[in-house]
Short mmCIF file of C-alpha atoms and ligand atoms in Angstrom, two decimals:
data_model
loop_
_atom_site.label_atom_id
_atom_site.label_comp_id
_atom_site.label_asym_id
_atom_site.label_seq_id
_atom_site.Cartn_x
_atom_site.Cartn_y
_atom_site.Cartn_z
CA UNK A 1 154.85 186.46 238.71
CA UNK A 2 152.52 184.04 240.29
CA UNK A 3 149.03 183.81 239.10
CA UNK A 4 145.79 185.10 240.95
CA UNK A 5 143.85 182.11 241.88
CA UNK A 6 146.28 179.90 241.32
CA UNK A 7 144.71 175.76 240.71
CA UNK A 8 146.96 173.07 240.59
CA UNK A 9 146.66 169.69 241.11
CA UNK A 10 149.64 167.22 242.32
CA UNK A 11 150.09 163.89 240.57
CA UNK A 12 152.36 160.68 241.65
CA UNK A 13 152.31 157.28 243.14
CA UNK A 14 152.69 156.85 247.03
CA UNK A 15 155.98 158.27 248.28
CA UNK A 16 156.89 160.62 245.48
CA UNK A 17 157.09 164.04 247.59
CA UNK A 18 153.41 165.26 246.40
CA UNK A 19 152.65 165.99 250.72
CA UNK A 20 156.58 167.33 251.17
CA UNK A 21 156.79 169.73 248.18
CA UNK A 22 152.69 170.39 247.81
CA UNK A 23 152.78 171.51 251.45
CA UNK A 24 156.19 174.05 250.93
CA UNK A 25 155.14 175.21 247.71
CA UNK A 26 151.11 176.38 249.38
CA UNK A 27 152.80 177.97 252.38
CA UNK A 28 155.03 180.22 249.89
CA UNK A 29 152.45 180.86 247.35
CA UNK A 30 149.59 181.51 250.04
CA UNK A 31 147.71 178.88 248.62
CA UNK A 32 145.60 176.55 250.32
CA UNK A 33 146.89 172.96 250.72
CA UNK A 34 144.28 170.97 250.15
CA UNK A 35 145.15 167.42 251.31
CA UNK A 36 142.88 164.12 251.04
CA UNK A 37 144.98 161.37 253.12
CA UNK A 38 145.72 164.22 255.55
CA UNK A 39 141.66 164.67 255.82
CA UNK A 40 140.88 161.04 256.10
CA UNK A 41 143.55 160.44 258.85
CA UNK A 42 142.04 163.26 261.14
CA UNK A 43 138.28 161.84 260.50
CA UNK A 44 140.14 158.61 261.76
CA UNK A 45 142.07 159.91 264.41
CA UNK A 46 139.29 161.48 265.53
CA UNK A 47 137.04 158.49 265.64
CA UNK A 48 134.28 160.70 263.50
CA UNK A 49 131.56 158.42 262.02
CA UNK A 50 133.14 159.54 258.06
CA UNK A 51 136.55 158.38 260.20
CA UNK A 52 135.02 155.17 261.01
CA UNK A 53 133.60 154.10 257.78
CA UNK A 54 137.09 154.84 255.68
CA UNK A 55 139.72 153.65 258.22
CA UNK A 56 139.58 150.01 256.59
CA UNK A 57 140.03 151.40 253.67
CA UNK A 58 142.98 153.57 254.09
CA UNK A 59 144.48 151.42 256.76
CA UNK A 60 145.11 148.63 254.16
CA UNK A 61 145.96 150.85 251.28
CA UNK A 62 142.65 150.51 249.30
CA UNK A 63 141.23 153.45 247.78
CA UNK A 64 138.00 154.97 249.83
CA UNK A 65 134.38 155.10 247.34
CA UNK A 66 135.02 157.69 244.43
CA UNK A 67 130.88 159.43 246.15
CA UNK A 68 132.61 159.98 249.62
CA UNK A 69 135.93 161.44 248.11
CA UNK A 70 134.01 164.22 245.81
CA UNK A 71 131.41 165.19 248.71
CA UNK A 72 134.68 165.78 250.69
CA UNK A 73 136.42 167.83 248.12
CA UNK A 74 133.72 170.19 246.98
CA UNK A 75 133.09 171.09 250.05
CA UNK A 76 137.13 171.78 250.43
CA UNK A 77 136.97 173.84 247.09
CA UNK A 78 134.18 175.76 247.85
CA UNK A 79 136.37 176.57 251.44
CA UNK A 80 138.84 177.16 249.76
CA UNK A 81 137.88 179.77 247.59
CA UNK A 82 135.51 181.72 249.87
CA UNK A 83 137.45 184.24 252.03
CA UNK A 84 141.29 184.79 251.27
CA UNK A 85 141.38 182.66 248.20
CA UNK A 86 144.75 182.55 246.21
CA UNK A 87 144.28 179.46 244.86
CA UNK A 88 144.63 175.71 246.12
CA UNK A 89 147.02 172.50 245.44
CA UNK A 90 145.12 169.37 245.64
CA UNK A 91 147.41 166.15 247.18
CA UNK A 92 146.29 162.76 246.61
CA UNK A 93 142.91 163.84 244.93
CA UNK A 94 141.85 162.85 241.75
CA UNK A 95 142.96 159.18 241.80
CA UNK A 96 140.31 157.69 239.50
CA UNK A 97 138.95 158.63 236.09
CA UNK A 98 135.65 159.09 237.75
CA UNK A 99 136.84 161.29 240.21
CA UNK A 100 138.61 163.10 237.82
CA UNK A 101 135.26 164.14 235.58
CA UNK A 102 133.97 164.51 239.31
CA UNK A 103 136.12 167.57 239.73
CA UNK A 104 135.58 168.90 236.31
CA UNK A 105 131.80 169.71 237.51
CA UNK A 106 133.42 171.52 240.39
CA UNK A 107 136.20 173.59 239.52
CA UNK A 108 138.78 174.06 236.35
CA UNK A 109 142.23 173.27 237.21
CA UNK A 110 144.86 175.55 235.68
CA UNK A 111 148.57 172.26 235.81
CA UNK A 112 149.05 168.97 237.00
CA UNK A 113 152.41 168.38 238.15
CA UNK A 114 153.33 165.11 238.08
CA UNK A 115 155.96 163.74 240.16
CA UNK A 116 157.50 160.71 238.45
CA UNK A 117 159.49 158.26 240.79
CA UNK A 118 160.64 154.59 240.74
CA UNK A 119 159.30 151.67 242.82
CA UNK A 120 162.53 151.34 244.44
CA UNK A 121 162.87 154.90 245.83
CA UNK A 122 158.95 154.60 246.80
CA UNK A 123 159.92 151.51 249.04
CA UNK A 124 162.77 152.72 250.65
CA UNK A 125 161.11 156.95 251.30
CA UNK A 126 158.18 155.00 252.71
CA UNK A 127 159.85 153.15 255.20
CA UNK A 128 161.72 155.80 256.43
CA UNK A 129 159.09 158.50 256.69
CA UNK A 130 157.85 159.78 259.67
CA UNK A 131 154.75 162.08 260.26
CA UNK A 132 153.73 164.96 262.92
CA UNK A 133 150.37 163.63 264.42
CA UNK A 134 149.96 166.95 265.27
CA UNK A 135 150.80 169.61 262.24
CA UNK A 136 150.94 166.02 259.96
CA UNK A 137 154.57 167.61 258.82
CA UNK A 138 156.56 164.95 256.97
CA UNK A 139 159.94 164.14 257.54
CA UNK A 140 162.48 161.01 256.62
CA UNK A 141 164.61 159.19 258.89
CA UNK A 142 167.36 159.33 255.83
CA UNK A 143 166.78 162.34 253.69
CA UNK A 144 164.75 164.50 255.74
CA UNK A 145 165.63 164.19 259.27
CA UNK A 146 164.02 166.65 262.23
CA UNK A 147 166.55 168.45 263.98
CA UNK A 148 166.00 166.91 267.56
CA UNK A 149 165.24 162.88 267.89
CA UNK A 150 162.31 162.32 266.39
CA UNK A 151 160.36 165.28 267.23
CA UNK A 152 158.30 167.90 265.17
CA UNK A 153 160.52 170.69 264.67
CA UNK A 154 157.25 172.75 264.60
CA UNK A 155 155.48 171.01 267.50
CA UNK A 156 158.03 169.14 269.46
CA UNK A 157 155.61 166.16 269.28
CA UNK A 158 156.74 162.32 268.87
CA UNK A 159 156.93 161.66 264.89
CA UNK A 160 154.82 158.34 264.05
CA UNK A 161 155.26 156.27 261.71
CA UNK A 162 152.13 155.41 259.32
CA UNK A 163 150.32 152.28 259.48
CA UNK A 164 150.02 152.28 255.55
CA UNK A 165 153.65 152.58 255.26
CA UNK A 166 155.09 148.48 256.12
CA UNK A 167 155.86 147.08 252.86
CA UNK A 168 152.67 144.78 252.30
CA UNK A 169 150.62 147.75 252.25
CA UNK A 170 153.06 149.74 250.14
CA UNK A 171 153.22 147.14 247.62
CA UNK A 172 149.47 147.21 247.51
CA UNK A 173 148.87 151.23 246.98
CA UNK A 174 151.35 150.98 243.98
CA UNK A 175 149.43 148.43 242.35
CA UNK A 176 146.22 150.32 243.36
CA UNK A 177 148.01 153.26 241.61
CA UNK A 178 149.04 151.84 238.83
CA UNK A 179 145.72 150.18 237.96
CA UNK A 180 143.41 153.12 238.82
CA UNK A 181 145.42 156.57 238.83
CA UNK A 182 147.70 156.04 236.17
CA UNK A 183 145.01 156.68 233.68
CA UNK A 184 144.72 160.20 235.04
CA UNK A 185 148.19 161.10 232.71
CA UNK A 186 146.24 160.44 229.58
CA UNK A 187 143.33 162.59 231.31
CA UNK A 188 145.62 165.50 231.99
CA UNK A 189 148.37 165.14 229.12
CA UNK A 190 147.36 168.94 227.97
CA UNK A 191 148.00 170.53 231.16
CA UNK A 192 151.19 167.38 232.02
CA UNK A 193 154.32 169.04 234.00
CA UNK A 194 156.38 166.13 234.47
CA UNK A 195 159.15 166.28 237.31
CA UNK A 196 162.18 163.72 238.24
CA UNK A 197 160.72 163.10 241.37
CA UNK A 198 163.58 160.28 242.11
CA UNK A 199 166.02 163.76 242.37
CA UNK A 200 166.60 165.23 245.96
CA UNK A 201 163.82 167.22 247.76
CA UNK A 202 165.50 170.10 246.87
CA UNK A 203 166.00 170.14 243.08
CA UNK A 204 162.45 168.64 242.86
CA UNK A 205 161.35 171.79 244.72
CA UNK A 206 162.90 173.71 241.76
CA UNK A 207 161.71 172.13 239.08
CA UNK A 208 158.47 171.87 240.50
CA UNK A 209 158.16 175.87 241.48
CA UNK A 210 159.74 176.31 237.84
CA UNK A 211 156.62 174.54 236.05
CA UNK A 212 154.20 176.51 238.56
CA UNK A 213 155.52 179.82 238.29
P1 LIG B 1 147.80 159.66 250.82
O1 LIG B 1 148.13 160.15 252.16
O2 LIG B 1 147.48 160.64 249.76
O3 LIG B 1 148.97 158.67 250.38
P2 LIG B 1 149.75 158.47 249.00
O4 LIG B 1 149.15 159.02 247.77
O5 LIG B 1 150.05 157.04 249.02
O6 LIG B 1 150.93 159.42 249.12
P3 LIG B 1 151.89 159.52 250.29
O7 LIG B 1 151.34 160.45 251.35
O8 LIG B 1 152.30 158.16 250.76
O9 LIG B 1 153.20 160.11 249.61
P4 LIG B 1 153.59 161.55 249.10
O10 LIG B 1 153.67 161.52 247.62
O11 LIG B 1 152.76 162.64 249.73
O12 LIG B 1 155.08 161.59 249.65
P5 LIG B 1 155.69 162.42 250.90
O13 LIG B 1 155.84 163.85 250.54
O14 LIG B 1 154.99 162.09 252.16
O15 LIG B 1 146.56 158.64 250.88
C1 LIG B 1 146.50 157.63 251.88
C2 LIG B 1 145.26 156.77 251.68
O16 LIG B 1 144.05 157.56 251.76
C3 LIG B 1 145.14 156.07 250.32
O17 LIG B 1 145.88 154.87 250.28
C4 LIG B 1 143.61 155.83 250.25
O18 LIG B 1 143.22 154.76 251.08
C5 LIG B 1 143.05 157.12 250.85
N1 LIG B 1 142.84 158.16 249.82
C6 LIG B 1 143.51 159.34 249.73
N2 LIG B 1 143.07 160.05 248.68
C7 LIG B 1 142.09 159.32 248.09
C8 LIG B 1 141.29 159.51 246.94
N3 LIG B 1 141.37 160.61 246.17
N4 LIG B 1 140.40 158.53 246.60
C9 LIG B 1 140.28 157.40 247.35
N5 LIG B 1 141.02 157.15 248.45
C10 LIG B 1 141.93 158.11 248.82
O19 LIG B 1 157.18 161.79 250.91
C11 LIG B 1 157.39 160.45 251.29
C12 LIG B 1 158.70 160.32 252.08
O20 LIG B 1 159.81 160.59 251.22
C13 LIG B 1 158.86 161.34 253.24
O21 LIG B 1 159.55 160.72 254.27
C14 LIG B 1 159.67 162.50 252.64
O22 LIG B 1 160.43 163.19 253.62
C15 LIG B 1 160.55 161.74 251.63
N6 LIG B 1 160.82 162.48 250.39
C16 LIG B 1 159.91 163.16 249.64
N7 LIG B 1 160.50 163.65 248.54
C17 LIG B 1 161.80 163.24 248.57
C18 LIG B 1 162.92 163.41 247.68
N8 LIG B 1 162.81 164.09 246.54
N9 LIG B 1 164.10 162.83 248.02
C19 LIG B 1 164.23 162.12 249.18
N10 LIG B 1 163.22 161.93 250.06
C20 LIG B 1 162.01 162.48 249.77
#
């Protein structure tokens, strides 16, 4: 039996499957997927003056000014739980200590699952991944292939690949995240879940609905 109001947060360096199983586990619980990179990539796609001022930023892998994030994600939260509100998963947000007492003012979170995944499997799922521009589903040209070319099984739009994801840039978010988000496991060790995330998509979709659930 699943909770009413349901608040979760999703933990793990770059590449560890927070977007692939954050994103499956929202649509089943009815909760809202609450996404930062997916928000700052729109706001740069669509050339937005917010877009403009954080594209450096993301485009090299740095992390975008802990003021900007938590204006964006209260006003998220407070979308989030007006109208059919079942609860929310965040992706990518906290990443700092600061935003992390940030939130605390905002809303209580009820587990933190943490996907835990080597540097090596990080590499090589980055390189391979592939993104709808459109729907921003997530696939992998080895483990997670669409069924037709590269195409959007949902949209039938050409998958891109992200600019953030050559190895340079890679290399750089890990250190980013190891330096700066790390900390968060000491923050959350009370409400820790910690998953294999170097297991396949699917039995880290278990283990992950297990700890939820
Ligand atoms: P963001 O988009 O959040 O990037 P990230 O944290 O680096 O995470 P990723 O999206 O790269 O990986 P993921 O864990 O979601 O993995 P995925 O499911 O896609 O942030 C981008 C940038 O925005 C940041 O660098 C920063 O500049 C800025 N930003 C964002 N939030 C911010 C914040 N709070 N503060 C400041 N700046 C912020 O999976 C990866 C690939 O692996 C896919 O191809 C997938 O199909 C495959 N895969 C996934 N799981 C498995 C599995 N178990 N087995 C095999 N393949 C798998």
């Amino acid at each position: 039996m699943v909770n009413q109001n349901l608040k979760l947060i999703f933990l793990g360096p770059p590449g560890s499957g927070k977007g692939t199983q954050g994103n499956r586990i929202a649509k089943e619980l009815k909760l809202d997927f609450i996404s930062m990179g997916d928000i700052l990539r729109k706001e740069i796609k669509e050339r937005s003056k917010l877009g403009k001022e954080v594209s450096n930023y993301v485009e090299s892998g740095k992390l975008v000014p802990d003021k900007l994030i938590l204006e964006l994600i209260e006003k998220q939260v407070d979308r989030a739980k007006s109208s059919d509100y079942k609860g929310f998963i965040l992706d990518g947000f906290p990443r700092t200590l600061e935003q992390a007492n940030g939130l605390k003012n905002i809303t209580e979170i009820d587990k933190v699952i943490y996907l835990k995944c080597n540097i090596e499997t990080i590499v090589k799922r980055l390189s391979a991944r592939r993104t709808c521009p459109k729907c921003a589903r997530v696939y992998n040209l080895v483990t997670n292939l669409p069924r037709k070319d590269e195409l959007c099984d949902d949209c039938g739009v050409k998958l891109e690949h992200r600019v953030d994801d050559c190895e340079s840039v890679i290399r750089k978010r890990m250190e980013i995240y190891e330096t700066s988000t790390s900390p968060l496991l000491g923050f959350y060790a009370s409400q820790l879940n910690v998953i294999d995330a170097d297991l396949g998509i699917e039995a880290v979709y278990r283990k992950a609905k297990e700890a939820i659930v």
